[in-house]
Amino acid sequence: MNYLKNKWNELRTYINRRELQFMLSVSFTLVALVGMVFIGAFLYQSYGRAAEEMMFNDNRQLINQVEINLNNYLRNMMRISDAMYYNVIKQVDMKTDDISQELDLLYEVNKDSLVSVACFSEDGELISAAPVGSVKKNVDITEQSWFANARDKMENLHFSELHVQNIFENSNGRYYWVVSLSRGVELTTEGKMSGGILLVDMNFSGIRQIFTEINSRGVGYVYLVNSEGEIIYHPKQNLIFSNMLKENNKIASQYDDGVYEETFQGEDRTVIVKTVGYTGWKIVSVTPKKELLQDFSSTKLMAVIIVILAVTLMVFANQFVAVRIAKPLKKLENSLKGIGVDQQPDIYMGGSLEIQHLGQTIRSMVDQLQRLTDDIVREQEEKRKSELDALQSQINPHFLYNTLDSIMWMIESERYEDAVAMVNSLGKLLRISLSKGKNIITVGDELQHARSYLDIQKYRYKNKFTSFFDIEEGIEKYRTIKLIIQPLLENAIYYGMEYMDGEGEIHIRAYTSGEDLFIEVEDNGLGMPQEQVERLLTENSETRSKGSGIGLKNVHQRIQLYFGTEYGLEITSEPDEKTIVRIHLPKTEEITPGEGGNRL
């Protein structure tokens, strides 16, 4: 369990380190692969069900396409009816105006889908028609179902069942299968309103063409019935009308929209029903189960091919999408690298609208941050300068007091030459200590300060210790903050040499390593246990020097305040043998405020 958890954490760490483009591409591809693997496994485990689902989806798409095409066809007929009614009939007076020309024009424009257009009075009298102009003598228009429906419900549009329209005189003796669209209209005669019927006969060939094209695809067949279950179109309607073939159309007309499993004449089949708006007609798709199983073997091969192609295409598509998404973000990321380096970084503001807005927002934020940073830097400079000055101010009073006390003691003892030499060394020490108010001096000056300090202490501690300087050539030119060696020497003398009777040694070494500079102060005094070493840089009371009053912690803090927390003091000690205090500084010849970690 722990092994899997560790591996999971390693994987998460690896993923988090990758670029966005890689993550998007891999994520999309993995999602696609997982989906395809599941699909492939499902297809391999149940080919029959897969084939059924595939055929079902195909037929559902086909039936949706039939509905769209049929709706377009019917809406076109409705627009023709609306155009005739609202643009012609309602604009004329039947007593004085003739609408035959408008009917002829409307018919000519739409003759590919129309058989005839006619307008009747509420008594069944023909007012005008195109392309024919008279009704058969033995035909009673008022008995026609399309006429009666329109007359009874004047406000609605009415679509009839499929029938042969033979009410008009036809010179060529040819009659067409049609679906009639009828509606009640208001006729104006000498300013008076009366009822009428507008008839638009749709050529059934248009509907047949829609269904013939669809039935040429896929498995099974699609037919059309009205709300009463009467067949409007069936690919085998001649056989059905001649009672040579049966269809479950009456039951299908009672189905709501959806998918049904049924058994008809001993045959299991899947039926999909879709209702056509405005008419109540139902599109019925029938797929026999035996046809679904005929392509069992080909379905297996097709599934494998589809999975392979889909994965391949998905990989390329995912890569393309990932590049399109990640490239502008990558440019924006690269432009953000200038923040903190350039005073005015060139923020990328291309790509999509969202990325452009993000770039503009970041630019505005960078400008504000730059102003705030400048203010903070100035405040921090003043604050740290005050901190350094406060730490520095601890040195001079204590050290001067102890040194002047020693000079006074020499004068009282009439050791005038020693007193003069000590005053001379003190002068050199104070010159470097003051440094015209500067905190930064050269390593050479700091080492000279250490020599002057040791000269003074040697007068006070005759034969107590001997000092040795091991200085790398050329190191004097580098820069350091002042008065960091003296406290180390004080601690070496007061704690290392105090209880020794001669043979005390203090070694001062200065050397460089790479980009770092080190100054070591080593004494062969009593040393100290590790517990005390660990407290030296964290506690005040036990680590203050008896000489200047400034302890190792003070020096450590001053170095870190200026150069950063990666620099400072390192202490190693062995009881009864030695103590080494190492100063770690950056190797630099020029130091300007603001460089490095927390520098001023």
Coordinates of C-alpha atoms in Angstrom, one line a residue, residues 21-546:
Q21 CA 0.9 22.1 -23.4
F22 CA 2.2 18.6 -22.5
M23 CA -0.5 18.3 -19.7
L24 CA -3.3 19.3 -22.1
S25 CA -2.2 17.0 -24.8
V26 CA -1.6 14.0 -22.4
S27 CA -4.9 14.7 -20.6
F28 CA -7.0 14.9 -23.7
T29 CA -5.2 11.8 -25.1
L30 CA -5.6 9.8 -22.0
V31 CA -9.3 10.7 -21.8
A32 CA -9.7 9.7 -25.4
L33 CA -7.7 6.5 -24.9
V34 CA -9.7 5.5 -21.8
G35 CA -12.9 6.2 -23.6
M36 CA -11.8 4.2 -26.7
V37 CA -10.6 1.3 -24.6
F38 CA -13.9 1.0 -22.8
I39 CA -15.7 1.3 -26.1
G40 CA -13.5 -1.3 -27.7
A41 CA -13.8 -3.7 -24.7
F42 CA -17.6 -3.2 -24.8
L43 CA -17.7 -4.0 -28.5
Y44 CA -15.5 -7.1 -28.2
Q45 CA -17.6 -8.4 -25.3
S46 CA -21.0 -8.0 -26.9
Y47 CA -20.9 -7.6 -30.6
G48 CA -24.6 -8.1 -31.0
R49 CA -25.4 -5.3 -28.6
A50 CA -22.8 -3.1 -30.2
A51 CA -24.3 -3.7 -33.6
E52 CA -27.7 -3.0 -32.3
E53 CA -26.7 0.3 -30.7
M54 CA -24.8 1.3 -33.9
M55 CA -27.8 0.6 -36.1
F56 CA -30.1 2.3 -33.6
N57 CA -28.0 5.4 -33.6
D58 CA -27.9 5.5 -37.4
N59 CA -31.6 5.1 -37.6
R60 CA -32.3 7.7 -35.0
Q61 CA -30.1 10.1 -37.0
L62 CA -32.0 9.2 -40.1
I63 CA -35.4 9.7 -38.6
N64 CA -34.2 13.1 -37.2
Q65 CA -33.1 14.0 -40.7
V66 CA -36.5 12.9 -42.1
E67 CA -38.2 15.1 -39.6
I68 CA -36.1 18.0 -40.5
N69 CA -36.6 17.6 -44.3
L70 CA -40.3 16.9 -43.9
N71 CA -40.8 19.9 -41.6
N72 CA -39.0 22.0 -44.2
Y73 CA -41.2 20.6 -46.9
L74 CA -44.4 21.2 -44.9
R75 CA -43.4 24.7 -43.7
N76 CA -42.8 25.6 -47.4
M77 CA -46.4 24.5 -48.1
M78 CA -47.6 26.6 -45.2
R79 CA -45.7 29.6 -46.4
I80 CA -47.3 29.2 -49.8
S81 CA -50.7 29.0 -48.2
D82 CA -49.9 32.1 -46.0
A83 CA -48.6 34.0 -49.0
M84 CA -51.8 33.3 -50.9
Y85 CA -54.1 34.2 -48.1
Y86 CA -52.4 37.2 -46.5
N87 CA -50.8 38.7 -49.6
V88 CA -53.6 38.1 -52.1
I89 CA -57.0 37.0 -50.8
K90 CA -57.1 39.5 -47.9
Q91 CA -56.1 42.3 -50.2
V92 CA -58.8 41.9 -52.9
D93 CA -62.6 42.1 -53.3
M94 CA -63.9 38.9 -54.9
K95 CA -66.6 40.8 -56.6
T96 CA -64.4 43.1 -58.6
D97 CA -60.9 41.5 -58.5
D98 CA -59.6 38.4 -60.1
I99 CA -56.9 36.4 -58.2
S100 CA -56.2 33.9 -61.1
Q101 CA -53.1 35.7 -62.1
E102 CA -51.6 35.6 -58.6
L103 CA -52.5 31.9 -58.3
D104 CA -50.8 31.1 -61.6
L105 CA -47.7 33.0 -60.5
L106 CA -47.6 31.3 -57.2
Y107 CA -48.0 27.9 -58.9
E108 CA -45.3 28.6 -61.4
V109 CA -42.8 29.5 -58.7
N110 CA -43.5 26.4 -56.7
K111 CA -44.7 23.9 -59.4
D112 CA -42.0 21.4 -58.5
S113 CA -43.7 20.7 -55.2
L114 CA -47.3 21.7 -56.0
V115 CA -50.1 19.9 -57.9
S116 CA -52.7 22.7 -57.6
V117 CA -53.8 25.7 -55.7
A118 CA -57.4 26.6 -55.4
C119 CA -59.8 28.9 -53.5
F120 CA -63.5 27.9 -52.8
S121 CA -66.4 29.7 -51.3
E122 CA -68.0 28.3 -48.1
D123 CA -70.6 26.7 -50.4
G124 CA -68.0 24.7 -52.3
E125 CA -68.0 27.0 -55.3
L126 CA -64.6 27.3 -57.1
I127 CA -63.5 30.9 -57.1
S128 CA -60.1 30.4 -58.8
A129 CA -57.5 27.6 -59.3
A130 CA -54.2 27.0 -60.9
P131 CA -53.1 25.4 -63.1
V132 CA -56.6 24.0 -63.8
G133 CA -59.7 26.2 -63.7
S134 CA -62.8 24.1 -63.3
V135 CA -64.2 21.3 -61.1
K136 CA -65.7 18.1 -62.4
K137 CA -69.5 18.3 -62.6
N138 CA -70.2 15.2 -60.6
V139 CA -68.0 16.2 -57.7
D140 CA -69.4 17.7 -54.5
I141 CA -66.6 19.8 -53.0
T142 CA -68.3 20.1 -49.7
E143 CA -68.1 16.3 -49.1
Q144 CA -64.4 16.3 -49.5
S145 CA -62.7 15.5 -46.1
W146 CA -60.2 18.3 -46.5
F147 CA -63.0 20.8 -47.1
A148 CA -65.1 19.6 -44.2
N149 CA -62.1 19.8 -41.8
A150 CA -61.2 23.3 -42.8
R151 CA -64.8 24.5 -42.6
D152 CA -65.4 23.0 -39.2
K153 CA -62.1 24.5 -37.7
M154 CA -61.5 27.7 -39.5
E155 CA -58.6 28.8 -37.4
N156 CA -56.4 25.8 -38.1
L157 CA -54.3 24.4 -40.9
H158 CA -55.3 20.8 -42.0
F159 CA -53.2 18.2 -43.6
S160 CA -55.1 15.3 -45.3
E161 CA -54.1 11.7 -45.7
L162 CA -52.5 10.6 -49.0
H163 CA -55.1 10.5 -51.8
V164 CA -55.6 10.9 -55.5
Q165 CA -56.8 14.4 -56.3
N166 CA -59.4 14.0 -59.1
I167 CA -61.8 16.9 -58.5
F168 CA -60.5 19.1 -61.3
E169 CA -61.0 18.7 -65.1
N170 CA -57.7 17.5 -66.5
S171 CA -57.2 17.4 -70.3
N172 CA -54.4 14.8 -70.1
G173 CA -56.4 12.5 -67.9
R174 CA -53.6 12.2 -65.4
Y175 CA -54.2 12.5 -61.7
Y176 CA -51.6 12.7 -58.9
W177 CA -51.2 11.4 -55.5
V178 CA -51.3 14.4 -53.2
V179 CA -51.5 15.5 -49.6
S180 CA -53.9 18.4 -49.3
L181 CA -53.3 21.4 -47.0
S182 CA -56.6 23.3 -46.4
R183 CA -57.5 26.2 -44.3
G184 CA -60.5 28.4 -43.6
V185 CA -60.2 31.9 -45.0
E186 CA -62.2 35.2 -44.9
L187 CA -63.3 36.4 -48.3
T188 CA -64.3 40.0 -49.0
T189 CA -67.2 40.5 -51.4
E190 CA -68.5 44.0 -51.9
G191 CA -67.2 45.0 -48.5
K192 CA -68.9 42.0 -46.8
M193 CA -67.0 39.2 -45.1
S194 CA -67.8 35.6 -45.9
G195 CA -66.1 32.2 -45.3
G196 CA -64.0 30.3 -47.8
I197 CA -61.5 27.5 -48.1
L198 CA -58.0 27.7 -49.5
L199 CA -56.6 24.4 -50.8
V200 CA -52.9 23.7 -51.5
D201 CA -52.3 20.2 -53.0
M202 CA -48.8 19.0 -52.3
N203 CA -47.2 16.7 -54.8
F204 CA -46.6 13.4 -53.0
S205 CA -43.4 12.9 -55.1
G206 CA -41.7 15.4 -52.8
I207 CA -42.5 13.3 -49.7
R208 CA -41.7 10.1 -51.5
Q209 CA -38.3 11.5 -52.5
I210 CA -37.5 12.4 -48.9
F211 CA -38.3 8.9 -47.7
T212 CA -36.8 7.1 -50.7
E213 CA -33.5 8.8 -50.1
I214 CA -33.5 7.9 -46.4
N215 CA -34.6 4.3 -46.9
S216 CA -31.6 3.8 -49.3
R217 CA -29.4 4.2 -46.2
G218 CA -29.0 2.1 -43.1
V219 CA -30.8 -1.0 -41.9
G220 CA -34.6 -1.4 -41.8
Y221 CA -37.0 1.1 -43.3
V222 CA -38.9 4.3 -42.4
Y223 CA -42.6 5.0 -43.1
L224 CA -45.1 7.8 -42.4
V225 CA -48.6 7.6 -40.9
N226 CA -51.2 10.2 -39.9
S227 CA -52.7 10.5 -36.5
E228 CA -55.4 8.0 -37.4
G229 CA -52.8 5.4 -38.4
E230 CA -53.5 5.7 -42.1
I231 CA -50.3 5.2 -44.2
I232 CA -49.1 8.3 -46.0
Y233 CA -45.9 6.8 -47.2
H234 CA -44.4 3.3 -47.0
P235 CA -41.6 1.9 -49.1
K236 CA -43.9 -1.1 -49.8
Q237 CA -47.2 0.7 -49.8
N238 CA -48.4 -0.8 -53.1
L239 CA -48.1 -4.3 -51.5
I240 CA -49.9 -3.0 -48.4
F241 CA -52.7 -1.3 -50.3
S242 CA -53.2 -4.6 -52.2
N243 CA -53.3 -6.5 -49.0
M244 CA -50.3 -8.6 -49.9
L245 CA -48.3 -7.2 -47.0
K246 CA -49.2 -6.2 -43.5
E247 CA -47.8 -3.3 -41.4
N248 CA -48.3 -2.5 -37.7
N249 CA -49.2 1.1 -38.6
K250 CA -52.4 1.3 -36.4
I251 CA -50.5 0.4 -33.3
A252 CA -47.5 2.6 -34.2
S253 CA -49.7 5.7 -34.5
Q254 CA -50.6 5.3 -30.9
Y255 CA -47.0 5.3 -29.7
D256 CA -45.6 8.4 -28.1
D257 CA -42.2 9.6 -29.4
G258 CA -39.5 7.2 -28.3
V259 CA -38.0 3.8 -28.9
Y260 CA -40.0 0.6 -28.6
E261 CA -39.4 -3.2 -28.8
E262 CA -42.2 -5.1 -30.4
T263 CA -43.0 -8.4 -32.0
F264 CA -45.0 -8.3 -35.2
Q265 CA -46.0 -11.4 -37.1
G266 CA -43.4 -13.4 -35.2
E267 CA -40.6 -11.0 -35.9
D268 CA -38.7 -9.1 -33.2
R269 CA -37.9 -5.5 -34.2
T270 CA -37.0 -2.1 -32.8
V271 CA -39.4 0.8 -33.6
I272 CA -38.5 4.5 -33.3
V273 CA -41.4 7.0 -33.4
K274 CA -41.1 10.7 -34.1
T275 CA -44.0 13.1 -34.4
V276 CA -44.0 15.8 -37.1
G277 CA -45.1 19.2 -35.8
Y278 CA -48.2 20.9 -37.1
T279 CA -49.7 17.7 -38.6
G280 CA -49.8 15.0 -36.0
W281 CA -48.1 12.7 -38.5
K282 CA -45.7 10.1 -37.1
I283 CA -42.4 9.0 -38.7
V284 CA -41.9 5.4 -37.8
S285 CA -38.5 3.6 -38.2
V286 CA -38.5 -0.2 -38.1
T287 CA -35.4 -2.2 -37.7
P288 CA -35.8 -6.1 -37.6
K289 CA -33.4 -7.7 -35.1
K290 CA -32.3 -10.3 -37.7
E291 CA -30.9 -7.6 -39.9
L292 CA -28.9 -6.3 -37.0
L293 CA -27.1 -9.6 -36.6
Q294 CA -26.3 -10.1 -40.2
D295 CA -23.2 -7.8 -40.0
F296 CA -21.9 -9.4 -36.8
S297 CA -18.5 -10.3 -38.1
S298 CA -18.1 -7.0 -40.0
T299 CA -19.0 -5.1 -36.9
K300 CA -16.1 -6.6 -35.0
L301 CA -13.6 -5.5 -37.6
M302 CA -15.2 -2.2 -38.0
A303 CA -15.0 -1.6 -34.2
V304 CA -11.3 -2.3 -34.2
I305 CA -10.7 0.0 -37.2
I306 CA -12.8 2.8 -35.7
V307 CA -11.0 2.6 -32.4
I308 CA -7.6 2.8 -34.0
L309 CA -8.5 5.6 -36.3
A310 CA -10.3 7.5 -33.6
V311 CA -7.3 7.3 -31.2
T312 CA -5.0 8.4 -34.0
L313 CA -7.1 11.3 -35.0
M314 CA -7.7 12.2 -31.4
V315 CA -4.0 12.3 -30.7
F316 CA -3.4 14.7 -33.5
A317 CA -6.5 16.7 -32.6
N318 CA -5.4 16.9 -29.0
Q319 CA -1.9 18.0 -29.9
F320 CA -3.4 20.7 -32.2
V321 CA -5.8 21.9 -29.5
A322 CA -3.1 21.8 -26.8
V323 CA -0.8 23.9 -29.0
R324 CA -3.5 26.5 -29.7
I325 CA -4.4 26.8 -26.0
A326 CA -0.9 26.6 -24.6
K327 CA 1.1 28.6 -27.1
P328 CA -0.3 32.0 -26.1
L329 CA -0.1 31.1 -22.4
K330 CA 3.6 30.0 -23.0
K331 CA 4.3 33.4 -24.6
L332 CA 2.6 35.1 -21.6
E333 CA 4.6 33.0 -19.2
N334 CA 7.9 33.8 -21.0
S335 CA 7.1 37.5 -20.9
L336 CA 6.4 37.3 -17.2
K337 CA 10.0 36.2 -16.6
G338 CA 11.0 39.8 -17.2
I339 CA 9.1 40.8 -14.0
G340 CA 11.6 41.6 -11.3
V341 CA 14.4 41.9 -13.9
D342 CA 13.3 44.5 -16.3
Q343 CA 12.0 47.8 -15.0
Q344 CA 9.3 47.7 -17.8
P345 CA 8.8 44.1 -18.9
D346 CA 7.1 43.5 -22.2
I347 CA 4.0 41.6 -21.2
Y348 CA 2.5 39.5 -24.0
M349 CA -1.1 40.4 -24.8
G350 CA -1.9 38.2 -27.8
G351 CA -4.0 35.1 -28.2
S352 CA -7.7 34.8 -27.3
L353 CA -9.7 37.6 -25.7
E354 CA -9.3 36.0 -22.3
I355 CA -5.5 35.8 -22.6
Q356 CA -5.3 39.4 -23.9
H357 CA -7.4 40.6 -20.9
L358 CA -5.2 38.6 -18.6
G359 CA -2.0 40.2 -20.1
Q360 CA -3.5 43.6 -19.7
T361 CA -4.4 42.9 -16.1
I362 CA -0.9 41.6 -15.3
R363 CA 0.7 44.6 -16.9
S364 CA -1.5 46.9 -14.8
M365 CA -0.6 44.8 -11.7
V366 CA 3.1 44.9 -12.6
D367 CA 3.0 48.7 -12.8
Q368 CA 1.3 48.9 -9.5
L369 CA 3.7 46.4 -7.9
Q370 CA 6.6 48.3 -9.3
R371 CA 5.5 51.4 -7.6
L372 CA 4.7 49.6 -4.4
T373 CA 8.1 47.8 -4.5
D374 CA 10.0 51.1 -5.0
D375 CA 8.2 52.5 -1.9
I376 CA 8.9 49.3 0.1
V377 CA 12.5 49.2 -1.0
R378 CA 13.0 52.8 0.2
E379 CA 11.3 52.0 3.5
Q380 CA 13.3 48.8 4.0
E381 CA 16.6 50.6 3.1
E382 CA 15.9 53.2 5.8
K383 CA 14.8 50.5 8.3
R384 CA 17.8 48.2 7.7
K385 CA 20.2 51.1 7.8
S386 CA 18.7 52.1 11.1
E387 CA 19.1 48.5 12.3
L388 CA 22.7 48.3 11.2
D389 CA 23.5 51.7 12.8
A390 CA 21.9 50.5 16.0
L391 CA 24.0 47.3 16.0
Q392 CA 27.1 49.2 15.1
S393 CA 26.5 51.7 17.8
Q394 CA 26.9 49.0 20.4
I395 CA 30.6 48.6 19.5
N396 CA 32.4 51.9 20.1
P397 CA 31.4 52.9 23.7
H398 CA 32.4 49.5 25.2
F399 CA 35.6 49.1 23.2
L400 CA 36.8 52.6 23.8
Y401 CA 36.1 52.3 27.5
N402 CA 38.2 49.1 27.9
T403 CA 41.0 50.4 25.7
L404 CA 41.3 53.8 27.4
D405 CA 41.2 52.1 30.7
S406 CA 44.3 50.0 29.6
I407 CA 46.1 53.2 28.3
M408 CA 45.4 54.9 31.6
W409 CA 46.8 51.9 33.5
M410 CA 50.0 52.0 31.3
I411 CA 50.5 55.7 32.0
E412 CA 50.0 55.1 35.7
S413 CA 52.6 52.4 35.5
E414 CA 55.0 54.8 33.6
R415 CA 55.0 52.5 30.6
Y416 CA 54.9 55.5 28.3
E417 CA 56.3 53.9 25.2
D418 CA 53.8 51.1 25.4
A419 CA 51.0 53.7 26.0
V420 CA 52.2 55.7 22.9
A421 CA 52.3 52.6 20.8
M422 CA 48.9 51.6 22.1
V423 CA 47.5 55.1 21.3
N424 CA 48.9 54.8 17.8
S425 CA 47.3 51.4 17.3
L426 CA 44.0 52.8 18.7
G427 CA 44.2 55.7 16.2
K428 CA 44.5 53.3 13.3
L429 CA 41.7 51.1 14.7
L430 CA 39.4 54.1 15.1
R431 CA 40.2 55.4 11.7
I432 CA 39.0 52.2 10.1
S433 CA 36.2 51.8 12.6
L434 CA 34.8 55.2 11.7
S435 CA 35.4 55.0 7.9
K436 CA 33.8 58.3 7.3
G437 CA 30.4 56.9 8.3
K438 CA 30.5 54.0 5.8
N439 CA 29.5 50.5 6.7
I440 CA 31.3 48.9 3.8
I441 CA 35.1 48.7 3.7
T442 CA 37.6 46.5 1.9
V443 CA 38.7 43.1 3.4
G444 CA 42.2 44.7 3.5
D445 CA 41.0 47.5 5.8
E446 CA 39.1 45.0 8.0
L447 CA 42.2 42.8 8.3
Q448 CA 44.3 46.0 9.2
H449 CA 41.7 46.7 11.8
A450 CA 42.1 43.2 13.2
R451 CA 45.9 43.7 13.3
S452 CA 45.6 47.0 15.2
Y453 CA 43.2 45.4 17.6
L454 CA 45.6 42.5 18.3
D455 CA 48.4 45.0 18.8
I456 CA 46.4 46.7 21.4
Q457 CA 45.5 43.5 23.2
K458 CA 49.1 42.2 23.1
Y459 CA 50.1 45.2 25.2
R460 CA 47.4 44.3 27.7
Y461 CA 48.1 40.5 27.7
K462 CA 51.9 40.1 27.6
N463 CA 53.0 36.6 26.7
K464 CA 49.4 35.4 26.8
F465 CA 49.1 34.5 23.1
T466 CA 50.7 34.8 19.7
S467 CA 48.7 35.7 16.5
F468 CA 49.3 34.4 13.0
F469 CA 47.8 35.8 9.7
D470 CA 47.4 33.5 6.7
I471 CA 45.9 35.8 4.0
E472 CA 45.3 34.7 0.4
E473 CA 47.0 37.0 -2.1
G474 CA 44.7 39.5 -3.7
I475 CA 41.8 39.0 -1.3
E476 CA 42.2 42.5 0.2
K477 CA 40.3 44.1 -2.7
Y478 CA 37.0 42.5 -1.9
R479 CA 34.3 44.2 0.1
T480 CA 32.8 43.4 3.5
I481 CA 30.9 45.2 6.3
K482 CA 33.3 46.6 8.9
L483 CA 34.0 45.4 12.4
I484 CA 33.2 41.7 12.0
I485 CA 36.6 40.2 12.8
Q486 CA 37.2 42.2 16.0
P487 CA 34.3 40.5 18.0
L488 CA 35.6 37.1 17.0
L489 CA 39.1 38.0 18.2
E490 CA 37.7 39.4 21.5
N491 CA 35.9 36.1 22.1
A492 CA 39.1 34.1 21.3
I493 CA 41.1 36.2 23.8
Y494 CA 38.6 36.5 26.6
Y495 CA 37.2 33.0 26.4
G496 CA 40.0 31.1 24.8
M497 CA 43.2 32.6 26.3
E498 CA 41.9 33.8 29.7
Y499 CA 42.8 30.7 31.6
M500 CA 45.9 29.8 29.6
D501 CA 49.4 30.4 30.8
G502 CA 51.3 31.3 27.6
E503 CA 51.4 29.2 24.4
G504 CA 48.1 30.6 23.3
E505 CA 47.7 30.9 19.6
I506 CA 45.2 32.8 17.4
H507 CA 45.2 32.1 13.7
I508 CA 43.5 34.4 11.3
R509 CA 42.9 33.0 7.8
A510 CA 41.3 34.7 4.8
Y511 CA 40.6 32.8 1.5
T512 CA 38.1 32.4 -1.3
S513 CA 36.2 29.4 -2.7
G514 CA 34.3 29.8 -5.9
E515 CA 32.0 32.8 -5.5
D516 CA 32.4 32.8 -1.7
L517 CA 34.8 34.5 0.7
F518 CA 35.8 33.0 4.1
I519 CA 37.6 34.6 7.1
E520 CA 38.4 32.2 10.0
V521 CA 39.5 33.0 13.6
E522 CA 40.9 29.9 15.3
D523 CA 42.2 29.7 18.9
N524 CA 43.7 26.7 20.8
G525 CA 41.8 27.6 23.9
L526 CA 39.5 25.6 26.1
G527 CA 36.8 25.1 23.5
M528 CA 33.2 24.4 24.4
P529 CA 30.6 21.6 24.2
Q530 CA 28.3 21.3 21.2
E531 CA 25.3 22.4 23.2
Q532 CA 26.9 25.8 23.9
V533 CA 28.0 26.1 20.3
E534 CA 24.4 25.7 19.2
R535 CA 23.3 28.6 21.6
L536 CA 26.0 31.1 20.5
L537 CA 24.1 32.6 17.6
T538 CA 20.7 32.5 19.2
E539 CA 21.1 33.7 22.8
N540 CA 22.3 37.1 24.0
S541 CA 23.3 37.0 27.7
E542 CA 25.8 34.1 27.4
T543 CA 27.6 35.2 24.2
R544 CA 28.3 38.9 24.7
S545 CA 32.0 39.8 24.6
K546 CA 33.7 41.2 27.7

